[in-house]
Each structure stands twice: as C-alpha cells, then as structure tokens.
Amino acid sequence: MIVLDKRPQPSRLWSYAAPVLAVVLTMLVGGVLFAALGKNPVAVIRTIFLDPLFSEFAWFYRPQLLIKGAPLVLIAVGLSFGFRAGIWNIGAEGQYIIGALCGAAVGLALYPAETRWIFPLMIVAGAFGGWVWAMIPGVLKVKFGTNEILVSLMLVYVAESLLAAMALGPMKNPDGMGFPGSRNLAQYPSAANLELVAGTGLHWGVVAALIAVIFAYVVLARHIFGFQVRLAGQAPRAARFAGVDPARMVLICMGLSGALAGMAGLFEVAGPAGQVTIDFNVGYGFTAIIVAFLGRLHPVGILLAGGLMALTYIGGGIAQSNLGLPAAAISLLQGMLLFFLLAVDVLTHYRVRFAARKVA
Amino acid sequence: MDLSAINPILLLASLMVAATPILLAAIGELVVERAGVLNLGVEGMMITGAVCGFIVATATGSPWLGFLGAALGGALLSLLFGLLTQFLLSNQVATGLALTLFGLGLSALMGQSYLGIRAPAFPDIHIPLLGDIPVVGPIVFQHDPMVYVGLGIVAGVWWFLNRTRGGLILRAVGENHDAAHALGYHVRRTRMLAITFGGACAGLGGAYLSLVRVPQWTEGMTAGAGWIALAIVVFASWKPGRLVLGAYLFGGVTVLQLNLQAAGVAVPVEYLSMSPYLATIAVLVIMSTGRAPGSLGRIFHAAR
C-alpha cells in the first residue's frame, strides 16, 4: 500500500524537477493523443517544441516568442502574488480586455494629434482600466464577502460583451467603410507600440514584462509586502496575528494583477493586434494561470514558463498549418500540462512510502 | 419597440427550459460542496457532457442515450479531478481550473466533425389533465422530460441529504473531515462518490444545452453556464430548495433579455447579453451570508 507522508519542508529538488517532469509527461501523453488523431507523434512534438526555435524559418518565429510570451508573463506575474496569498483572481482575461479598451480609447480620442505623451498616457489608462475591473471583485469581497473567483470570472463575460459593443459602436473606425473594428493603432505613430529593434519582436510590452519580473522578484524576496504575501498564503492565522490586514491584502493583490493584465491588453492592442475587434482577445488571461502555476508562482519560473507556453502557441500554429493538427489539440495540451503539474506536485509536498497494509 | 409582443405565458414557460441546464449542473455541485470539495471544473464537465451527449445522440438517434453518454462523460472527467484532489492531494481551486481548461480543449477536439448538425428531436411531453389547465398548464406541465428529471434529481438530493444515513455521513464529511475520519467514515470514498455524481449532473446539464436548448453543437457553447451554476450554489446557501429558486431567477433574467432583444428594445444586443452575468454578481452580493460547509476546499490528508 502506498502511503504519503507530509514533508516538513517542501522538497527543493522536486520543486524544480516537478515542472520538468510535467512537461515530459505532457509530451508523452500528447504524443499518444496525436497518434490517435492519425498524426506522427514525433513530428508533431518536434514541430511544436523545436521548430519555432531551430527550423530554417526560425528567424520568423523567434520574434513571435517575445510577442506571445510578454503578455503571458506580465499577467502571470501579477496573478502570482494573489495566488500565493490565497486570493484567486481568475478574471485576468476580462481585465486584459478592459485595459485594452481604456488604453485604446485614449489613443483614439486623441487621433490624429502627434505628441510623444500619447503612448505613455495610454499605458496609464490601460493599467487603470484593468485595475478598476479587478477592484470590482476586490471591493465586493472586502465589503460583502462575495467570492472573488466567481465575480472576477463573471466580469470576463461582461468585458467580452463590452468589447463587442465598443468594436461595433463607439470605437468603430469612421473611415472603415462600415467594417467592425477600430482604427489601426499600430499605424498611428504616437500611439503605436512598435518594435524597439526591428525584426526582434522586442516591443514595450516585453520591456514591461521584464521590469515586472525584476520588480516581483525584489518585492517577494526583500520587501515586507512580499513577506506578508507569503505568510498569508502559508499560515493565514499567523499572518493575522502578525498584523497583516486581510482586506488590504485582497485589494492590493487584486489591484496589482488587474493593472498588469490591463497593461498587457494595452500593449497588445496598440502593437501586435493593432485594432479593437470583436475577437481581439485570445485567452492570454486564462493561459497565464497555467503559466503562473508552471512557473511555481516565482518570477523567474514564470519567465521560463511564459516562454514555454508561447512556444506551444507558435509551434501549435505551425503544426496546424503544416500538419493539419486541429487547434483544439493545442489548448488540450496546455490544459494537460497544468493537470500533470498539479499531479506531480504531490512529490514536492509529500514523501511516498510503500508500507504493509495495517489493520486500522 | 413593442413590449406587448412578449407573451407572459410563453416567457414563464421558457424560463423553466432556460433554468434546467443550470439547475442540473448546480445540484451536482451542491452535493460535491456539501461533501467538502470545491470543484471549479463545472464548466469543463458541462461542455464535455454537451459534446458527449451530442455525439451519442446523433450516432444512435436517441436523445435518452445521449443524456446517458453525457452523464458518463461528465463523470469520467470528474474522476480525473477526484484522482488529483483526493489521492494526489492537489489544490482544489487550481485543479478545478485545470479541469475547465482541459474540458474546453477536449470538447472542441471531440466535436470537430459535429459542427452544424442538428440534434435528434426531443419532443415535449404533454402531461394529460395537468397540461390542459389554462395558464398553469403551458407554463409548468408541457415541457420535455428532462425538465422534470432535473426537478426530480433536486427532490432526490434533498431527501438524500436530509432524510438518509448516507446523507448524514456526507454532510459530516463536508463539515469536518477529521472528525468524520475519526468516527470511521470513509472520507475519500464519500468524496469520490460525490464528485462522480457532480460530474454526471454537470454532464446532463451540458447535454441539455446541446440536445434541447440550442440544439446544436458549437465550441464553447456553455458560455459560463458552469460558473453561474457555481454561483447559484452559493446563492442557495447549499440548500437544494433554494437552488431551484436561484436557477429559475437566473432563467428568468436570461429569457427576459432574449425576449427584449427579440422585441427590439433600443439597447444594443451586446449590453442586454451582459445581464445574466451582472444579475449573478448582484445575487452573489446580496446572498453572500450563507454558511459554507466547514471543510470546503480543504485538503484531507489522514495522518494515521
């Protein structure tokens, strides 16, 4: 009979090994799945995980890695604070949309003025929009004790409706011959989030993601707030005795994750996406949850996990067009990865022992 | 705009149909939460049920077999959640989310070749005598059988939780798993059974969407219904009777906004379609006073 003994401290070895093992298991089971779909599993796995980096067209795909990875990392870093403290902001997708809408609104309102203050103003507006959207579940939780998971998630659907309303109504391009969608911000120099170095994919969102990673690392390791976040997650009772105010914790964690998700939305709408369209959001807010867990809620881990997840997006796209792999198989693969990680994580917190069955 | 075009009898009648998928998923989750497990994967199990039910129903031509297949599909997926949370002791919130993401991907993959097909018809039954009562008859007694199956399950759950020994054990496990374990009850076994029941119910709810309400398969067709079901469990303070009220309230909002859309109210469709979600938030704010089961969401690890 298999017995699990709780480790006094989480295993350091397994906390590094578990994500790697989860990725390997996902590749294996994913391979079986692709074989069942009638594809060559080795070819598919190679296409997804290696071709974006090492194939002859890698010069085209490598910049994409930064473009897809930046929003994932930016959102996941914000989420990791709340997840550590047991505050579950699941609605990053909604905050991402609202951030993009607020930022784009500023840019579109000032069109066609040209000053260099427009883009910074848009970033502030984007962060503010995401912050407001995240404060709704935050304030409701603090004031009325409502469940932040459900409220933040409901607000994703509200944000999606709002996005559709904006793309078809107030933000529609007046010169767009009636097509839905706003003016293309990427073609409006003062508002565009362009590549800083041509051909690298390095835009302001990537810079912001890197700053967020460093900032989060310093706060978690060196600042009293980081200590309080870790304390609130590991020992809520001890945290209360130590004077950590739970309400303040909820508001800061929700606000921070919302603002970062909003910024991610703004960088996307002003750069790679360019326009406010009905289907502008592609689920980064949900994938970022996987990134946060895969990265062990640690800033550096999140950076690596974001890169890996961006890889599956790009590689999945290649597999879709070259090998005819259905798009859904990629989202299944991403879900599977989180499953395996959570399963393997038992080894981090428990020691497995084989024992003879005893009479209870 | 012509509000007189809205027929109040038809409105109330379609309310019961709109509420049924939520009611089915919510009653399953209610049992799971009363056993002390928070399964946030309802959305994933629902959509898997929707696609499984649709595939079986179109293959066999029988909606009943479709519902059976949906319940099996939902239950199988929930076993995955059970394995992770009960045996590998993973975080229930994270695992539930993983289940939803996984279910959305899985269902999209399974349903690829079923897009744009109509489900086999599932005729309404006309209950003799009762169905002929004016006004009340068309509202309550002229629906498809699943509407009544859903209400039957709710009544059964109420009876089980409040009137049987098994229900008492389940509630004990949910209130304090350490005490229940010390008394010799099988915490894991009870919870696995509850989780499986929850999965089967969520599957039925999903299949009701793809076989009766829409009736077609489209990707992501549950559109948050699973999350609304979770909210309604909180609204109901974990009591089956109030669950019906919550589900019908929600059904009412959905049907009303659809009717307003059809009647051409001067508000854009996008704003009207927000209303079910806003109503759910409002309900959560008003009704967040109920007491959750004591061990809800906590990991059970028997040290001895």
XYZ file of C-alpha atoms in Angstrom:
664
model
C 0.000 0.000 0.000
C 1.289 3.460 -0.881
C 1.430 5.951 1.958
C 2.072 9.683 1.675
C 3.976 11.379 4.487
C 3.840 15.147 4.619
C 7.285 16.682 4.308
C 8.132 19.244 6.996
C 9.502 21.464 4.214
C 8.601 21.253 0.515
C 11.335 19.381 -1.311
C 13.680 21.783 -3.090
C 14.721 19.162 -5.617
C 11.158 18.288 -6.566
C 10.017 21.888 -6.744
C 12.463 22.259 -9.642
C 12.010 18.763 -11.062
C 8.196 18.682 -10.973
C 7.593 21.222 -13.792
C 10.178 19.459 -15.968
C 8.603 16.076 -15.306
C 5.161 17.552 -16.045
C 6.379 18.843 -19.413
C 7.885 15.448 -20.272
C 4.690 13.629 -19.291
C 2.623 16.091 -21.336
C 4.813 15.414 -24.363
C 4.410 11.644 -23.910
C 0.644 11.639 -23.396
C 0.277 14.367 -26.011
C 2.187 12.118 -28.407
C -0.285 9.303 -27.779
C -3.113 11.755 -28.410
C -1.574 12.948 -31.690
C -1.037 9.331 -32.757
C -4.707 8.690 -32.030
C -5.545 11.651 -34.282
C -3.580 9.912 -37.051
C -0.509 12.177 -36.922
C 3.104 11.186 -36.490
C 3.646 11.948 -32.781
C 7.382 12.590 -33.060
C 6.890 15.010 -35.931
C 4.141 16.895 -34.087
C 6.091 17.188 -30.833
C 9.163 18.334 -32.759
C 7.092 20.877 -34.681
C 5.548 22.307 -31.523
C 8.557 22.438 -29.228
C 11.598 22.674 -31.518
C 10.672 24.082 -34.922
C 9.877 27.606 -33.662
C 13.425 27.816 -32.330
C 15.602 25.765 -34.665
C 13.918 25.252 -38.041
C 15.014 27.083 -41.177
C 12.184 29.587 -40.652
C 13.122 30.182 -37.007
C 14.134 33.775 -37.846
C 10.454 34.381 -38.442
C 9.187 32.545 -35.359
C 11.699 33.680 -32.714
C 10.360 37.275 -32.556
C 6.883 35.777 -32.139
C 8.151 34.140 -28.959
C 8.587 37.558 -27.345
C 5.289 38.862 -28.703
C 3.274 35.902 -27.358
C 5.328 35.466 -24.203
C 5.259 39.071 -22.957
C 1.531 39.321 -22.168
C 1.567 35.857 -20.571
C 4.480 36.757 -18.293
C 3.091 40.192 -17.452
C -0.303 38.789 -16.442
C 1.116 35.737 -14.670
C 3.497 37.813 -12.522
C 0.520 39.839 -11.290
C -1.570 36.741 -10.640
C 1.242 35.023 -8.739
C 1.019 37.485 -5.838
C -2.665 36.775 -5.281
C -2.295 33.026 -5.825
C 0.459 32.920 -3.200
C -1.781 34.688 -0.699
C -4.849 32.563 -1.498
C -6.624 35.320 -3.431
C -7.916 33.912 -6.682
C -8.233 36.406 -9.484
C -9.474 34.200 -12.310
C -10.762 37.076 -14.432
C -7.472 38.353 -15.854
C -8.944 37.866 -19.323
C -11.582 40.493 -18.545
C -9.064 42.905 -17.047
C -6.918 42.429 -20.146
C -9.860 43.383 -22.381
C -10.853 46.413 -20.313
C -7.238 47.598 -20.151
C -7.022 47.375 -23.920
C -10.333 49.242 -24.306
C -9.350 52.068 -21.926
C -5.906 52.465 -23.454
C -7.262 52.360 -26.982
C -9.967 54.870 -26.049
C -7.319 57.413 -25.046
C -5.389 56.827 -28.257
C -8.477 57.004 -30.455
C -9.789 60.117 -28.711
C -6.540 61.986 -29.370
C -6.263 60.855 -33.024
C -4.678 62.367 -35.119
C -2.651 64.517 -32.703
C 1.066 63.722 -32.646
C 2.921 64.155 -29.365
C 5.076 61.656 -27.582
C 2.913 61.829 -24.467
C 0.090 59.872 -26.060
C 1.587 56.388 -25.700
C 2.603 56.800 -22.019
C -0.868 58.176 -21.340
C -2.368 55.108 -22.996
C -0.266 52.800 -20.808
C -1.550 54.594 -17.705
C -5.125 54.349 -18.982
C -4.699 50.648 -19.754
C -3.335 49.876 -16.312
C -6.098 51.970 -14.756
C -8.798 50.123 -16.715
C -7.504 46.730 -15.638
C -7.146 47.965 -12.067
C -10.759 49.195 -11.938
C -12.076 45.938 -13.407
C -10.130 43.921 -10.810
C -11.187 46.209 -7.975
C -14.839 45.272 -8.528
C -14.380 41.701 -7.230
C -11.809 43.007 -4.722
C -14.083 45.607 -3.150
C -17.099 43.277 -3.232
C -15.061 40.636 -1.407
C -13.879 43.087 1.233
C -17.253 44.803 1.739
C -19.719 41.943 1.269
C -17.631 38.773 1.452
C -18.558 37.702 -2.073
C -16.448 35.049 -3.746
C -13.778 36.771 -5.858
C -13.370 33.717 -8.111
C -16.952 33.840 -9.340
C -17.259 37.629 -9.589
C -13.982 38.083 -11.461
C -14.997 35.305 -13.850
C -18.477 36.722 -14.485
C -16.795 40.018 -15.330
C -14.882 38.284 -18.144
C -18.170 37.653 -19.941
C -19.295 41.214 -19.242
C -15.987 42.524 -20.622
C -16.366 40.385 -23.754
C -19.814 41.859 -24.376
C -18.453 45.342 -23.752
C -15.652 44.678 -26.237
C -18.178 43.640 -28.876
C -20.287 46.719 -28.157
C -17.252 49.003 -28.481
C -15.894 47.377 -31.640
C -19.299 47.677 -33.313
C -20.281 51.026 -31.797
C -18.373 53.945 -30.303
C -14.870 52.770 -31.279
C -15.698 51.731 -34.836
C -13.394 53.230 -37.430
C -15.288 56.163 -39.034
C -13.196 55.644 -42.193
C -13.583 51.870 -42.084
C -16.328 51.568 -44.755
C -18.650 50.022 -42.168
C -16.373 47.157 -41.204
C -16.379 46.373 -37.463
C -13.216 47.262 -35.549
C -11.439 50.450 -34.605
C -8.768 52.475 -36.377
C -5.451 50.643 -36.563
C -3.414 51.998 -33.668
C -0.252 50.345 -35.000
C -0.452 52.775 -37.952
C -0.812 55.840 -35.700
C 2.815 56.683 -34.788
C 2.177 58.434 -31.463
C 0.043 55.579 -30.160
C 1.789 52.606 -31.732
C 3.606 50.023 -29.662
C 6.219 49.326 -32.307
C 9.273 47.093 -32.224
C 12.138 48.845 -30.460
C 14.703 46.950 -32.536
C 13.379 45.958 -35.946
C 12.910 42.234 -36.520
C 13.295 41.132 -32.893
C 9.719 41.331 -31.657
C 11.004 43.439 -28.764
C 8.224 45.948 -28.028
C 7.398 47.959 -24.913
C 5.299 45.084 -23.552
C 8.377 42.865 -23.445
C 10.254 45.569 -21.553
C 7.347 45.934 -19.134
C 7.224 42.160 -18.595
C 10.927 42.060 -17.755
C 10.582 45.007 -15.375
C 7.623 43.263 -13.730
C 9.676 40.088 -13.247
C 12.539 42.001 -11.592
C 10.153 44.088 -9.503
C 8.265 40.994 -8.341
C 11.494 39.207 -7.506
C 12.720 42.087 -5.358
C 9.370 42.566 -3.633
C 8.957 38.877 -2.836
C 12.492 38.385 -1.623
C 13.287 41.691 0.059
C 10.171 43.743 0.832
C 7.841 43.426 3.816
C 4.865 43.145 1.457
C 6.378 40.099 -0.228
C 6.887 38.538 3.177
C 3.275 39.264 4.114
C 2.040 37.698 0.874
C 3.993 34.520 1.560
C 2.891 34.483 5.192
C -0.795 34.982 4.338
C -0.636 32.043 1.961
C 1.269 29.601 4.149
C -0.160 30.468 7.561
C -3.241 32.712 7.427
C -3.714 32.614 11.198
C -0.119 33.548 11.904
C -0.443 36.341 9.346
C -3.420 37.817 11.199
C -1.529 37.766 14.493
C 1.414 39.407 12.759
C -0.874 42.303 11.840
C -1.399 41.520 8.154
C -4.703 43.132 7.206
C -6.573 40.595 5.004
C -8.723 43.274 3.356
C -5.696 45.346 2.402
C -4.076 42.187 1.058
C -7.079 41.413 -1.169
C -7.228 44.947 -2.543
C -3.507 45.176 -3.281
C -3.248 41.710 -4.848
C -6.362 42.150 -6.985
C -5.384 45.691 -7.984
C -1.837 44.726 -8.902
C -2.860 41.749 -11.034
C -5.596 43.802 -12.680
C -3.284 46.688 -13.526
C -0.665 44.367 -15.042
C -3.301 42.472 -17.048
C -4.711 45.806 -18.259
C -1.264 46.933 -19.341
C -0.752 43.644 -21.191
C -4.010 44.290 -23.025
C -2.932 47.794 -23.990
C 0.445 46.640 -25.329
C -1.332 44.014 -27.411
C -3.988 46.318 -28.854
C -1.503 49.080 -29.694
C 1.028 46.731 -31.252
C 0.624 43.139 -32.450
C -3.192 43.302 -32.677
C -3.425 46.950 -33.742
C -7.200 47.174 -33.627
C -10.047 46.808 -31.157
C -12.003 43.968 -32.778
C -14.718 41.629 -31.512
C -12.347 38.684 -31.147
C -9.287 40.683 -30.154
C -8.712 38.633 -27.003
C -7.295 35.148 -27.489
C -7.361 33.757 -23.959
C -3.996 35.003 -22.647
C -5.709 35.754 -19.342
C -6.579 32.088 -18.866
C -3.328 30.680 -20.225
C -1.482 32.987 -17.810
C -2.994 30.972 -14.949
C -1.193 27.887 -16.294
C 1.979 29.970 -16.709
C 1.797 31.172 -13.111
C 1.488 27.652 -11.720
C 4.020 26.126 -14.105
C 6.452 28.837 -13.001
C 5.878 27.852 -9.337
C 4.486 31.354 -8.678
C 8.096 32.515 -8.772
C 9.037 35.453 -11.067
C 11.965 33.693 -12.742
C 9.968 30.483 -13.103
C 7.130 32.457 -14.671
C 9.549 33.947 -17.186
C 10.621 30.452 -18.273
C 7.071 29.069 -18.211
C 5.845 32.029 -20.262
C 8.463 31.256 -22.872
C 7.447 27.602 -22.979
C 3.774 28.430 -23.269
C 4.474 30.946 -26.038
C 6.341 28.130 -27.763
C 3.253 25.892 -27.701
C 1.180 28.735 -29.199
C 3.630 29.299 -32.064
C 4.508 25.636 -32.573
C 0.836 24.787 -32.381
C 0.182 27.301 -35.138
C 2.874 25.719 -37.305
C 1.554 22.204 -36.628
C -1.905 23.456 -37.529
C -0.912 24.781 -40.952
C 1.792 22.219 -41.857
C 0.475 19.001 -40.326
C -3.247 19.743 -40.140
C -3.338 19.405 -36.359
C -6.633 20.766 -35.013
C -6.329 24.000 -32.995
C -8.212 22.432 -30.105
C -5.437 19.863 -29.650
C -3.123 22.679 -28.530
C -5.479 24.002 -25.867
C -5.964 20.408 -24.752
C -2.188 20.071 -24.499
C -1.987 23.240 -22.388
C -4.725 22.011 -20.053
C -2.964 18.659 -19.794
C 0.259 20.399 -18.774
C -1.437 22.035 -15.782
C -3.008 18.707 -14.816
C 0.292 16.873 -14.855
C 1.987 19.648 -12.918
C -0.641 19.521 -10.171
C -0.401 15.719 -10.092
C 3.391 15.586 -9.957
C 3.429 18.282 -7.293
C 2.404 15.678 -4.730
C 6.086 14.687 -4.697
C 7.075 18.224 -3.677
C 4.944 18.270 -0.570
C 4.766 14.582 0.372
C 7.170 11.709 0.645
C 5.944 8.485 -0.959
C 6.441 5.357 1.115
C 5.460 1.763 0.450
C 4.080 0.190 3.585
C 2.378 -3.065 4.504
C -1.361 -2.669 4.988
C -2.110 -2.417 8.688
C -5.358 -3.050 10.456
C -6.704 0.372 11.294
C -40.069 48.547 -29.695
C -43.167 46.552 -28.945
C -43.242 45.116 -25.459
C -46.756 43.773 -25.980
C -45.180 41.225 -28.333
C -43.819 39.462 -25.252
C -46.272 36.809 -24.207
C -46.025 36.398 -20.415
C -47.164 32.769 -20.536
C -44.547 31.813 -23.113
C -41.977 33.795 -21.138
C -42.644 31.882 -17.951
C -42.755 28.600 -19.866
C -39.359 29.165 -21.479
C -37.995 30.229 -18.094
C -38.172 26.612 -16.910
C -36.309 25.447 -20.002
C -33.619 28.135 -19.657
C -33.095 27.281 -15.993
C -32.778 23.500 -16.419
C -29.131 23.211 -17.539
C -28.009 25.468 -14.687
C -30.211 23.597 -12.236
C -28.785 20.214 -13.259
C -25.171 21.354 -13.002
C -25.802 23.235 -9.748
C -27.479 20.346 -7.931
C -24.485 18.145 -8.704
C -22.067 20.784 -7.460
C -24.200 21.273 -4.349
C -23.664 17.631 -3.374
C -19.933 17.927 -4.106
C -19.621 21.036 -1.939
C -21.687 19.547 0.865
C -19.083 16.764 0.891
C -16.437 19.462 1.416
C -14.973 19.543 -2.086
C -14.854 22.673 -4.228
C -14.870 21.583 -7.869
C -14.422 24.653 -10.045
C -14.395 22.464 -13.142
C -18.176 22.527 -13.652
C -17.816 24.477 -16.882
C -15.364 21.911 -18.246
C -17.532 18.940 -17.264
C -20.626 20.628 -18.673
C -19.101 21.260 -22.073
C -17.670 17.741 -22.186
C -21.133 16.437 -21.353
C -22.575 18.645 -24.078
C -20.303 17.186 -26.746
C -20.513 13.570 -25.482
C -24.290 13.777 -25.370
C -24.430 15.258 -28.831
C -22.127 12.608 -30.317
C -24.032 9.703 -28.749
C -27.427 11.179 -29.614
C -26.571 11.761 -33.283
C -24.926 8.331 -33.557
C -27.830 6.434 -32.030
C -30.664 8.812 -32.856
C -31.840 8.616 -29.275
C -31.660 11.699 -27.057
C -32.063 9.496 -23.982
C -28.908 7.551 -24.824
C -27.300 10.923 -25.485
C -28.080 12.073 -21.964
C -26.699 8.795 -20.624
C -23.493 9.293 -22.600
C -23.249 12.878 -21.338
C -23.578 11.770 -17.728
C -20.861 9.159 -18.299
C -18.579 11.676 -19.996
C -19.007 14.238 -17.222
C -18.480 11.583 -14.552
C -15.301 10.292 -16.217
C -13.840 13.780 -16.390
C -14.750 14.419 -12.768
C -12.902 11.213 -11.782
C -9.759 12.889 -13.060
C -10.450 15.770 -10.669
C -11.134 13.267 -7.884
C -7.907 11.396 -8.531
C -5.877 14.593 -8.358
C -7.532 16.226 -5.360
C -8.289 13.154 -3.244
C -5.347 10.871 -3.941
C -2.613 13.237 -5.134
C -3.780 15.944 -2.705
C -3.590 18.809 -5.186
C -5.048 22.280 -4.627
C -8.760 22.112 -5.436
C -9.049 25.610 -6.886
C -6.156 25.086 -9.287
C -7.277 21.580 -10.235
C -10.808 22.754 -10.925
C -9.489 25.475 -13.209
C -7.300 22.923 -14.963
C -10.367 20.737 -15.447
C -12.221 23.615 -17.086
C -9.358 24.489 -19.439
C -8.848 20.796 -20.256
C -12.566 20.197 -20.807
C -12.874 23.165 -23.167
C -9.982 21.847 -25.272
C -11.168 18.240 -25.173
C -14.721 19.093 -26.178
C -13.565 21.277 -29.069
C -11.416 18.405 -30.319
C -14.159 15.795 -29.947
C -16.837 17.947 -31.536
C -14.928 18.984 -34.670
C -16.878 16.885 -37.141
C -20.227 17.587 -35.466
C -20.432 21.310 -36.170
C -23.558 22.482 -37.927
C -25.560 19.266 -37.447
C -28.928 19.323 -35.733
C -29.542 17.076 -32.757
C -32.314 14.450 -32.999
C -35.614 15.880 -31.825
C -36.538 15.547 -28.182
C -40.294 16.127 -28.143
C -42.100 17.883 -25.314
C -44.471 15.751 -23.354
C -47.989 16.923 -22.745
C -48.954 15.683 -19.313
C -52.628 14.665 -19.543
C -55.126 16.684 -17.463
C -52.459 18.817 -15.750
C -51.238 20.093 -19.114
C -54.757 21.191 -20.022
C -55.117 23.592 -17.100
C -55.302 27.105 -18.572
C -52.241 29.354 -17.964
C -50.549 26.978 -15.480
C -50.642 24.035 -17.922
C -48.457 25.511 -20.666
C -46.113 27.089 -18.108
C -45.431 24.065 -15.929
C -46.717 20.859 -17.499
C -45.842 20.951 -21.196
C -42.067 20.591 -21.316
C -39.573 17.983 -22.395
C -38.971 15.197 -19.854
C -35.537 16.450 -18.740
C -37.109 19.490 -17.071
C -38.926 17.126 -14.735
C -35.928 14.807 -14.388
C -33.955 17.830 -13.173
C -36.579 18.710 -10.588
C -36.733 15.029 -9.601
C -32.980 14.983 -9.007
C -33.275 18.078 -6.795
C -36.031 16.443 -4.761
C -33.980 13.253 -4.526
C -30.913 15.152 -3.332
C -32.990 16.951 -0.713
C -34.341 13.643 0.536
C -30.903 12.025 0.495
C -29.165 14.855 2.367
C -31.822 15.386 4.998
C -33.529 12.040 5.441
C -30.975 9.274 4.970
C -27.967 7.965 6.857
C -25.788 8.300 3.766
C -26.692 11.985 3.555
C -25.784 12.483 7.191
C -22.369 10.893 6.596
C -21.828 13.043 3.519
C -22.624 16.199 5.462
C -20.374 15.102 8.341
C -17.503 14.580 5.899
C -18.124 18.035 4.480
C -18.388 19.805 7.823
C -15.328 18.299 9.485
C -13.378 15.661 7.638
C -11.034 14.946 10.523
C -13.904 14.199 12.893
C -15.656 12.088 10.258
C -12.443 10.164 9.673
C -12.013 9.612 13.405
C -15.549 8.193 13.552
C -14.567 5.659 10.929
C -16.305 7.148 7.910
C -14.548 6.837 4.575
C -13.788 10.435 3.713
C -12.154 9.717 0.378
C -14.749 7.204 -0.764
C -17.626 9.526 0.148
C -15.986 12.415 -1.656
C -15.160 10.382 -4.757
C -18.805 9.300 -4.997
C -19.977 12.888 -4.538
C -17.521 14.147 -7.171
C -18.689 11.498 -9.651
C -22.324 12.418 -9.039
C -21.447 16.080 -9.562
C -19.698 15.256 -12.824
C -22.644 13.227 -14.095
C -25.094 16.033 -13.259
C -22.878 18.644 -14.937
C -22.729 16.377 -17.996
C -26.525 16.171 -18.076
C -26.750 19.954 -17.816
C -24.345 20.371 -20.711
C -26.211 17.846 -22.844
C -29.445 19.706 -22.170
C -27.855 22.714 -23.869
C -26.625 20.806 -26.932
C -29.636 18.479 -27.312
C -32.629 20.556 -26.256
C -31.982 24.215 -25.732
C -29.857 25.129 -28.771
C -29.990 22.165 -30.140
C -26.636 22.076 -31.898
C -23.013 21.650 -31.040
C -20.815 24.769 -31.110
C -17.436 25.281 -29.448
C -17.607 26.950 -26.050
C -21.413 26.773 -26.143
C -21.795 26.653 -22.352
C -20.616 30.315 -22.235
C -20.183 30.486 -18.483
C -23.210 28.377 -17.523
C -20.978 26.215 -15.329
C -19.696 29.241 -13.457
C -23.215 30.552 -12.996
C -24.139 27.139 -11.559
C -21.336 27.560 -9.025
C -22.656 30.988 -8.106
C -26.169 29.630 -7.659
C -24.910 27.055 -5.158
C -23.576 29.947 -3.054
C -26.827 31.845 -3.549
C -28.776 28.805 -2.349
C -26.686 28.637 0.860
C -26.035 24.983 -0.083
C -29.747 24.096 0.277
C -31.492 22.184 -2.561
C -34.814 24.026 -2.203
C -33.323 27.454 -2.666
C -31.275 26.133 -5.559
C -34.475 25.832 -7.615
C -35.356 29.416 -6.772
C -31.894 30.603 -7.790
C -31.889 28.680 -11.053
C -35.352 29.954 -12.011
C -34.405 33.500 -11.098
C -31.437 33.187 -13.397
C -33.560 31.526 -16.085
C -35.975 34.439 -15.806
C -33.258 37.028 -16.421
C -31.911 35.073 -19.411
C -35.315 34.618 -21.014
C -36.341 38.207 -20.360
C -33.224 39.617 -22.015
C -33.687 37.294 -25.014
C -37.282 38.450 -25.315
C -36.260 42.090 -25.038
C -33.707 41.501 -27.811
C -36.409 39.979 -29.988
C -38.813 42.803 -29.190
C -36.206 45.277 -30.459
C -35.541 47.309 -27.326
C -33.396 50.367 -28.042
C -30.456 48.930 -26.079
C -27.767 47.202 -28.197
C -27.774 43.403 -28.016
C -24.277 43.369 -26.501
C -25.451 45.218 -23.404
C -28.521 43.015 -22.969
C -26.423 39.865 -23.152
C -24.388 41.066 -20.162
C -27.450 40.949 -17.934
C -27.324 37.276 -16.811
C -23.741 37.758 -15.612
C -24.477 41.079 -13.908
C -27.539 39.521 -12.280
C -25.340 36.691 -10.987
C -22.916 39.192 -9.450
C -25.793 41.097 -7.855
C -27.188 37.870 -6.447
C -23.784 36.947 -5.022
C -23.524 40.334 -3.306
C -26.989 40.101 -1.775
C -26.747 36.456 -0.766
C -23.214 36.061 0.492
C -24.328 35.457 4.070
C -24.885 31.684 3.889
C -22.516 29.417 5.792
C -20.345 27.187 3.655
C -19.609 23.575 4.680
C -16.801 23.641 7.243
C -14.204 21.650 5.302
C -14.994 23.185 1.902
C -11.909 23.250 -0.288
C -9.537 21.937 2.363
C -7.177 19.075 1.585
C -7.790 15.905 3.582
C -4.631 14.004 4.485
C -5.166 11.234 7.007
C -2.022 11.224 9.118
C -2.949 7.842 10.588
